CSV table of C-alpha atoms in Angstrom, one decimal:
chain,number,residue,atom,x,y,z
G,16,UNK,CA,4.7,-6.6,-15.0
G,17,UNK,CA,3.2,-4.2,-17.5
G,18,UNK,CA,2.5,-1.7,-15.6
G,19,UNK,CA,5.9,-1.7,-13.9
G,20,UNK,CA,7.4,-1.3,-17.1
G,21,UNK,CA,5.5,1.0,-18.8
G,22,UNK,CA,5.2,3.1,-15.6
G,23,UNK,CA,9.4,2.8,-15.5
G,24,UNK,CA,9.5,3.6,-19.3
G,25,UNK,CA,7.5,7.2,-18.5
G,26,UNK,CA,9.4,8.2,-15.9
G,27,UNK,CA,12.9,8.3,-17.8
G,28,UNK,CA,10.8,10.1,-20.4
G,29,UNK,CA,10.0,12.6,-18.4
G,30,UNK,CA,13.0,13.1,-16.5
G,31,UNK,CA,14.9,13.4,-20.1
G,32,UNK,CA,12.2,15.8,-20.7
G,33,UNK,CA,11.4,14.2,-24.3
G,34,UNK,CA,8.3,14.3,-25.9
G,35,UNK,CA,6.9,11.8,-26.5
G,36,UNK,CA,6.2,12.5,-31.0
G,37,UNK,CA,9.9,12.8,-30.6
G,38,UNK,CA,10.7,9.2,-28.7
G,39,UNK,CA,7.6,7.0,-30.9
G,40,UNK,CA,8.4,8.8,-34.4
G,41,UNK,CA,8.9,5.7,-36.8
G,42,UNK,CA,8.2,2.4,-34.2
G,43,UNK,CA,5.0,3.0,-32.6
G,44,UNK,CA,2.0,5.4,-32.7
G,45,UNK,CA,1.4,7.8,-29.8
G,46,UNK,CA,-1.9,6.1,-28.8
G,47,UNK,CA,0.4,2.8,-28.7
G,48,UNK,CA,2.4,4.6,-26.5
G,49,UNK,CA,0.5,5.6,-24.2
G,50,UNK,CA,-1.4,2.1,-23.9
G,51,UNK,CA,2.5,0.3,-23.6
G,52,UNK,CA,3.2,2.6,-20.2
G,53,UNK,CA,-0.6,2.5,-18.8
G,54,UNK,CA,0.0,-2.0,-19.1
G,55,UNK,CA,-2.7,-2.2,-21.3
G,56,UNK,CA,-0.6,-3.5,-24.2
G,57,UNK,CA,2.7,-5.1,-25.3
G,58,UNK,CA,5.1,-4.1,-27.6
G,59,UNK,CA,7.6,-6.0,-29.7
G,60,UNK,CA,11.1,-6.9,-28.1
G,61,UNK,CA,12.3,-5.1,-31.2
G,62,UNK,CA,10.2,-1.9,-30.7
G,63,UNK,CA,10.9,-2.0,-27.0
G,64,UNK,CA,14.6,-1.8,-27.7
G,65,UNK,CA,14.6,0.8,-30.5
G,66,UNK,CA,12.3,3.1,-28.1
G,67,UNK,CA,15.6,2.5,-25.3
G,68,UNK,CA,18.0,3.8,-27.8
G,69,UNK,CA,15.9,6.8,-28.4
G,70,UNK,CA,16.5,7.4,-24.2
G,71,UNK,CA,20.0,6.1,-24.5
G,72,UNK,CA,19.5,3.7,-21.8
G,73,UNK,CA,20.6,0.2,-22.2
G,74,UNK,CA,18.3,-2.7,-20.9
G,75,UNK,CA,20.7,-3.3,-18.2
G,76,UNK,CA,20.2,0.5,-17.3
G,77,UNK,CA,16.5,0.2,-17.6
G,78,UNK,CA,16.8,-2.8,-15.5
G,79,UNK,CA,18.5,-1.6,-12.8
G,80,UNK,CA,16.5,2.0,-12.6
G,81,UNK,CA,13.4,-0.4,-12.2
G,82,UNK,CA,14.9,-1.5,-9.3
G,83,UNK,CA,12.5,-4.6,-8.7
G,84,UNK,CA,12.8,-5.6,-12.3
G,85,UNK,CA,14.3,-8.8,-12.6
G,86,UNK,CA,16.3,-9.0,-16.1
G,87,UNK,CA,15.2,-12.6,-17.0
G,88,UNK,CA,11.2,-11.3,-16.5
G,89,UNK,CA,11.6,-8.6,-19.0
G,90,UNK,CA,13.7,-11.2,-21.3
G,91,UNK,CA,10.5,-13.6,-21.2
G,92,UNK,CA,8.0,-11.0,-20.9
G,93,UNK,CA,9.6,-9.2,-24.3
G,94,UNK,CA,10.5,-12.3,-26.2
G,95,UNK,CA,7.7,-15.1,-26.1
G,96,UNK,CA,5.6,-14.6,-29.6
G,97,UNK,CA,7.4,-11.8,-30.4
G,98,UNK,CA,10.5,-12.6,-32.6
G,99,UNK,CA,8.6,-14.2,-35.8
G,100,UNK,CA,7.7,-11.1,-36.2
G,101,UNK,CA,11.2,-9.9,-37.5
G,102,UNK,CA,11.4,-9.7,-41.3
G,103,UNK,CA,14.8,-7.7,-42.1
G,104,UNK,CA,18.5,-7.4,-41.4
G,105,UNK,CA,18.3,-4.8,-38.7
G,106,UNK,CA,15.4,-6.2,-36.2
G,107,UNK,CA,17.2,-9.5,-36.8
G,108,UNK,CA,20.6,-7.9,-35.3
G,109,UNK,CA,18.7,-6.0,-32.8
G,110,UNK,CA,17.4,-9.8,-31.9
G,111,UNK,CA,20.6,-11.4,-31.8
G,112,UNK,CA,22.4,-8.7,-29.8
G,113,UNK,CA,19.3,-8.6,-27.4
G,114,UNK,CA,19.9,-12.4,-26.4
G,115,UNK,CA,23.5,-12.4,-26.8
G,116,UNK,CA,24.2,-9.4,-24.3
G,117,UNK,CA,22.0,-12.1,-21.8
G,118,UNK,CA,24.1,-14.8,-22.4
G,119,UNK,CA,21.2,-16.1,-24.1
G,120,UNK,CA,21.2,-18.5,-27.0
G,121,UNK,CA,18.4,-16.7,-29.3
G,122,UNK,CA,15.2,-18.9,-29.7
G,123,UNK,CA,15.1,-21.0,-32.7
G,124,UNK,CA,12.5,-19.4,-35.0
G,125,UNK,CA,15.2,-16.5,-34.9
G,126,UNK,CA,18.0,-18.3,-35.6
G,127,UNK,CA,16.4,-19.8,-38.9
G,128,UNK,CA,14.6,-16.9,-40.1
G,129,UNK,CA,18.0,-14.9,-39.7
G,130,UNK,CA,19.9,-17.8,-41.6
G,131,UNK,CA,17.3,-17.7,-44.2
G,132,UNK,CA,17.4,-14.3,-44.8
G,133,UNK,CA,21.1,-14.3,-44.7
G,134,UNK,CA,21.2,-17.2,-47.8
G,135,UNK,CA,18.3,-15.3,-49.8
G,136,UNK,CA,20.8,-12.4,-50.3
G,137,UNK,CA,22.9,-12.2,-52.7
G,138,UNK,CA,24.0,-8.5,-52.1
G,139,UNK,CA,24.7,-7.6,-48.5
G,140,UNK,CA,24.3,-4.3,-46.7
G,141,UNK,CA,25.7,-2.9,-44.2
G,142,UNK,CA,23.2,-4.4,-41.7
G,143,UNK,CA,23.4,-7.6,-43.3
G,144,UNK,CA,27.2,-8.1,-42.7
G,145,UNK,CA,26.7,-7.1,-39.1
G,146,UNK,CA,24.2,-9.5,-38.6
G,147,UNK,CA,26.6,-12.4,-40.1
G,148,UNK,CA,28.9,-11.5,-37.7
G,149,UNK,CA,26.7,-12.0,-34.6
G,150,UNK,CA,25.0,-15.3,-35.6
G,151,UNK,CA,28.3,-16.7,-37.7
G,152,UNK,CA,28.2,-19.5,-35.5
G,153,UNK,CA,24.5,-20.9,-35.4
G,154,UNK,CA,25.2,-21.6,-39.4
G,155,UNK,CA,26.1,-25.1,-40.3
G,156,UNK,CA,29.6,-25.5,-41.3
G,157,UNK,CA,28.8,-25.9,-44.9
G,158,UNK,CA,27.0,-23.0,-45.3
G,159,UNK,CA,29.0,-20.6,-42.9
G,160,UNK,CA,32.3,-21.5,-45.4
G,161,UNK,CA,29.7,-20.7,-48.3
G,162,UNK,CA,28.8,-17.5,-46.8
G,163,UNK,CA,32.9,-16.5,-45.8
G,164,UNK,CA,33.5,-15.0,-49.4
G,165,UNK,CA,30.3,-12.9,-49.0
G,166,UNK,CA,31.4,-11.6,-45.9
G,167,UNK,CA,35.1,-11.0,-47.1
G,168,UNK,CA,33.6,-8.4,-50.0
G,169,UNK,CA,31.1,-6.9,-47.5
G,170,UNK,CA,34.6,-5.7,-45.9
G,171,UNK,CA,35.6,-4.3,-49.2
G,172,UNK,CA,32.1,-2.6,-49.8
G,173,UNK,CA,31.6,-1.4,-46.5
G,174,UNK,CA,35.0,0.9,-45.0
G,175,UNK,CA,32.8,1.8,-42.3
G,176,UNK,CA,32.4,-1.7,-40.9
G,177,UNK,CA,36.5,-1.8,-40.7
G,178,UNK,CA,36.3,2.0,-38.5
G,179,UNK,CA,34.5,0.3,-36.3
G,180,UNK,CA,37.7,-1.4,-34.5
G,181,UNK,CA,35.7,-3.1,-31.9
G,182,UNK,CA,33.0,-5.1,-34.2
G,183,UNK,CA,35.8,-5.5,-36.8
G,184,UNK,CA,38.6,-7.1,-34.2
G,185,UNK,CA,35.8,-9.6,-33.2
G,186,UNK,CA,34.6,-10.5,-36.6
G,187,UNK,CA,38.2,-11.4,-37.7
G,188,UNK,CA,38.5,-13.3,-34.9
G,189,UNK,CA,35.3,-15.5,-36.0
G,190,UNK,CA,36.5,-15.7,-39.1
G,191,UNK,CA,40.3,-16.7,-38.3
G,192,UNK,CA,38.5,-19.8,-36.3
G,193,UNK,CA,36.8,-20.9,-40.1
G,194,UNK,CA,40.0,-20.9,-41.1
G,195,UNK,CA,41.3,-23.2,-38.4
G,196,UNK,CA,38.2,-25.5,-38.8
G,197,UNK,CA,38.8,-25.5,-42.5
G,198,UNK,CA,42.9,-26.4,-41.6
G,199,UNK,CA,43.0,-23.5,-44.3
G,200,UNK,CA,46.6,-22.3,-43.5
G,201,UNK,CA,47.2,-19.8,-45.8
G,202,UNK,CA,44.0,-17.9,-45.1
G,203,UNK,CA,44.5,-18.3,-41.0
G,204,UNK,CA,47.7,-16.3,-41.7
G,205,UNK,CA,45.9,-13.5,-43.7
G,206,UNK,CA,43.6,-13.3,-40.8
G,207,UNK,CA,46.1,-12.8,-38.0
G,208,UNK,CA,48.0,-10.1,-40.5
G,209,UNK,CA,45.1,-8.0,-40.3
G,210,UNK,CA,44.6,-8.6,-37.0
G,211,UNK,CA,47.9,-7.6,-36.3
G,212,UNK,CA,47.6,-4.5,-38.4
G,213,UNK,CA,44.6,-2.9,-36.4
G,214,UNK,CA,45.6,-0.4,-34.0
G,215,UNK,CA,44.4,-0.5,-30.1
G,216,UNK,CA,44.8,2.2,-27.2
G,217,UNK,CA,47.0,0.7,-24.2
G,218,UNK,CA,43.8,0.0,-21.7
G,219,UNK,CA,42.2,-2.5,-24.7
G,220,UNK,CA,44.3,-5.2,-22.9
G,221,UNK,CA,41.8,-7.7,-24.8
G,222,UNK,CA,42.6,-7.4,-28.1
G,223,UNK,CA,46.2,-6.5,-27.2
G,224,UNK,CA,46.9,-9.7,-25.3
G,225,UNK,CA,45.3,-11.7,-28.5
G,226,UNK,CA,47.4,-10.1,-30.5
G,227,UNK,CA,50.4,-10.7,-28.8
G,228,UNK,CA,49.2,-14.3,-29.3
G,229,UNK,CA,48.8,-14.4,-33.0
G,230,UNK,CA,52.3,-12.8,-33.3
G,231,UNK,CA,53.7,-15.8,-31.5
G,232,UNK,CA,52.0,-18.1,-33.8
G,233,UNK,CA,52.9,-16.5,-36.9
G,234,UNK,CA,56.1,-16.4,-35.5
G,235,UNK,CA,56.1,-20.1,-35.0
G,236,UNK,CA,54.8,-21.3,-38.0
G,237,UNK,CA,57.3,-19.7,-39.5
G,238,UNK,CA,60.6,-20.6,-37.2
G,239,UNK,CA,58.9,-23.6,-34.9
G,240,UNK,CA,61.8,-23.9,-32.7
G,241,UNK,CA,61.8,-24.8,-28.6
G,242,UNK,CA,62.2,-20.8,-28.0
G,243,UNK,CA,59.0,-20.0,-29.9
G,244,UNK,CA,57.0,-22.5,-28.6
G,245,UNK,CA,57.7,-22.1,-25.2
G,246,UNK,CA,56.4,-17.8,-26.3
G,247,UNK,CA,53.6,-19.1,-27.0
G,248,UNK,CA,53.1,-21.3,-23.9
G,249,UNK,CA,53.9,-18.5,-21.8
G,250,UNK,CA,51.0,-16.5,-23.2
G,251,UNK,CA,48.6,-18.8,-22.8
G,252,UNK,CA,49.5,-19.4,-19.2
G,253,UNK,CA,49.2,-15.5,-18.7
G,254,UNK,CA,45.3,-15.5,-20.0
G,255,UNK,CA,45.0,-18.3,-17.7
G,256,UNK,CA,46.6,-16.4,-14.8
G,257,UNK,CA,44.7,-13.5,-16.0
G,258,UNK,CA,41.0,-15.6,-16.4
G,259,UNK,CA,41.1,-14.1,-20.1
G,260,UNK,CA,40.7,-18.2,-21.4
G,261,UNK,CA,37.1,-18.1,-21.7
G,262,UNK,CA,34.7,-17.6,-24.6
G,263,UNK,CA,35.9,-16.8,-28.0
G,264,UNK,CA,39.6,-16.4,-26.9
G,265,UNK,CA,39.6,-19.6,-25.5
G,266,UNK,CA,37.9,-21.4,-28.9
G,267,UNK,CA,40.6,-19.0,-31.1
G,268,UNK,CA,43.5,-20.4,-28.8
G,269,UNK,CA,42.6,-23.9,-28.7
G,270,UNK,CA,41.9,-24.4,-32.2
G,271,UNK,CA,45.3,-22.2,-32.8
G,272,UNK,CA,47.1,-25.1,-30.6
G,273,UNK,CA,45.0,-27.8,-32.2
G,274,UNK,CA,46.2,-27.2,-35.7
G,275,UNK,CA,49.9,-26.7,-34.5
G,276,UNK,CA,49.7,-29.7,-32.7
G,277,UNK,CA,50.8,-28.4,-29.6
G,278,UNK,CA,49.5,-29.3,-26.1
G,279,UNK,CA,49.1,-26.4,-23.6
């Protein structure tokens, strides 16, 4: 398995025609290099990944170029002994996101030591907020709430967090679902606002269709009438019909229902 990968990892090198002082400076050491892609040694999941982005290859990518490369291997072979290792904001995100985009719940030494290091700051960066917004849900209710109004001026502190409509959309989304759990009314209604102020191109049918959603529910809380129920019911049954009732948009929708008391 080494040598497959390391003998994989040269060849896209090569064919990129990067050096390789150019693709280690700052993770690894030349002489680690060389011993990663000749099997001899491993490298941290962490390190493997930051040495992809300098390729601009994804691990899916990688996966797939290695043709006999089964993803979970790699997952196992990259991961076991590897992640207590992680000791700041960004390898913890890097960590999360690696599991995540695997459907992978992350192992639990991560989990806490990303918590932990979450609770022992009192003043986010940019990082830090990112990484709140990937692992939002392995915190225990108590401690997520607690960690909401740190979040909320990370939004303030950070503009560059909000440019980044994708992450943004997704992180509201979390944090409009603490405001169900907490039956916190008022601030579920300043979520959807600002979700409803962010601005998508036509093919993000996603984050449209949620949004079309929210609208329905502000628009019942506000008028709860036959007509504006049956708006909403209608929407829902088009994510059905559509298979977009699965994952987050499925937990938003059902707690949305849940708190209005309406059975879909």
């Amino acid at each position: 398995m080494r040598q497959l990968i390391g003998h994989t990892f040269s060849t896209l090198r090569k064919r990129q025609g990067i050096h390789v002082k150019e693709l280690t400076a700052g993770i690894i050491s030349e002489s680690e290099y060389y011993r990663f892609v000749n099997g001899t040694i491993d490298i941290s999941m962490v390190k493997f990944l930051l040495l992809l982005s300098r390729l601009n290859i994804s691990f899916e990518e990688f996966a797939f170029l290695s043709e006999n490369i089964d993803v979970s291997k790699p997952l196992t072979h990259f991961s076991k002994g590897k992640s207590v290792s992680l000791n700041n904001a960004t390898n913890f995100k890097l960590s999360i996101t690696f599991y995540q985009s695997h459907a992978q719940i992350p192992p639990k030494p991560v989990i806490e030591k990303s918590i932990s290091y979450l609770l022992d700051s009192e003043s986010w960066t940019y990082d830090d907020l990112l990484l709140f917004s990937k692992t939002i849900y392995f915190f225990p209710c108590k401690q997520r709430l607690a960690l909401l109004q740190r979040a909320i001026k990370g939004f303030k502190k950070y503009n560059g967090f909000k440019q980044n409509i994708a992450d943004y959309f997704k992180f509201l989304c979390q944090l409009l679902l603490i405001a169900w759990d907490r039956k916190d009314l008022k601030l579920a209604k300043k979520f959807m606002h600002q979700l409803l102020e962010m601005r998508f191109h036509p093919n993000d049918f996603f984050e449209l269709s949620l949004q079309s959603f929210f609208k329905a529910v502000l628009l019942y809380l506000s008028e709860p009438t036959d007509n504006n129920r049956f708006q909403i019911r209608t929407i829902v049954e088009s994510f059905k019909h559509l298979n977009l009732l699965q994952g987050e948009s499925s937990l938003l929708i059902k707690a949305s229902l849940s708190y209005l008391e309406l059975s879909i």
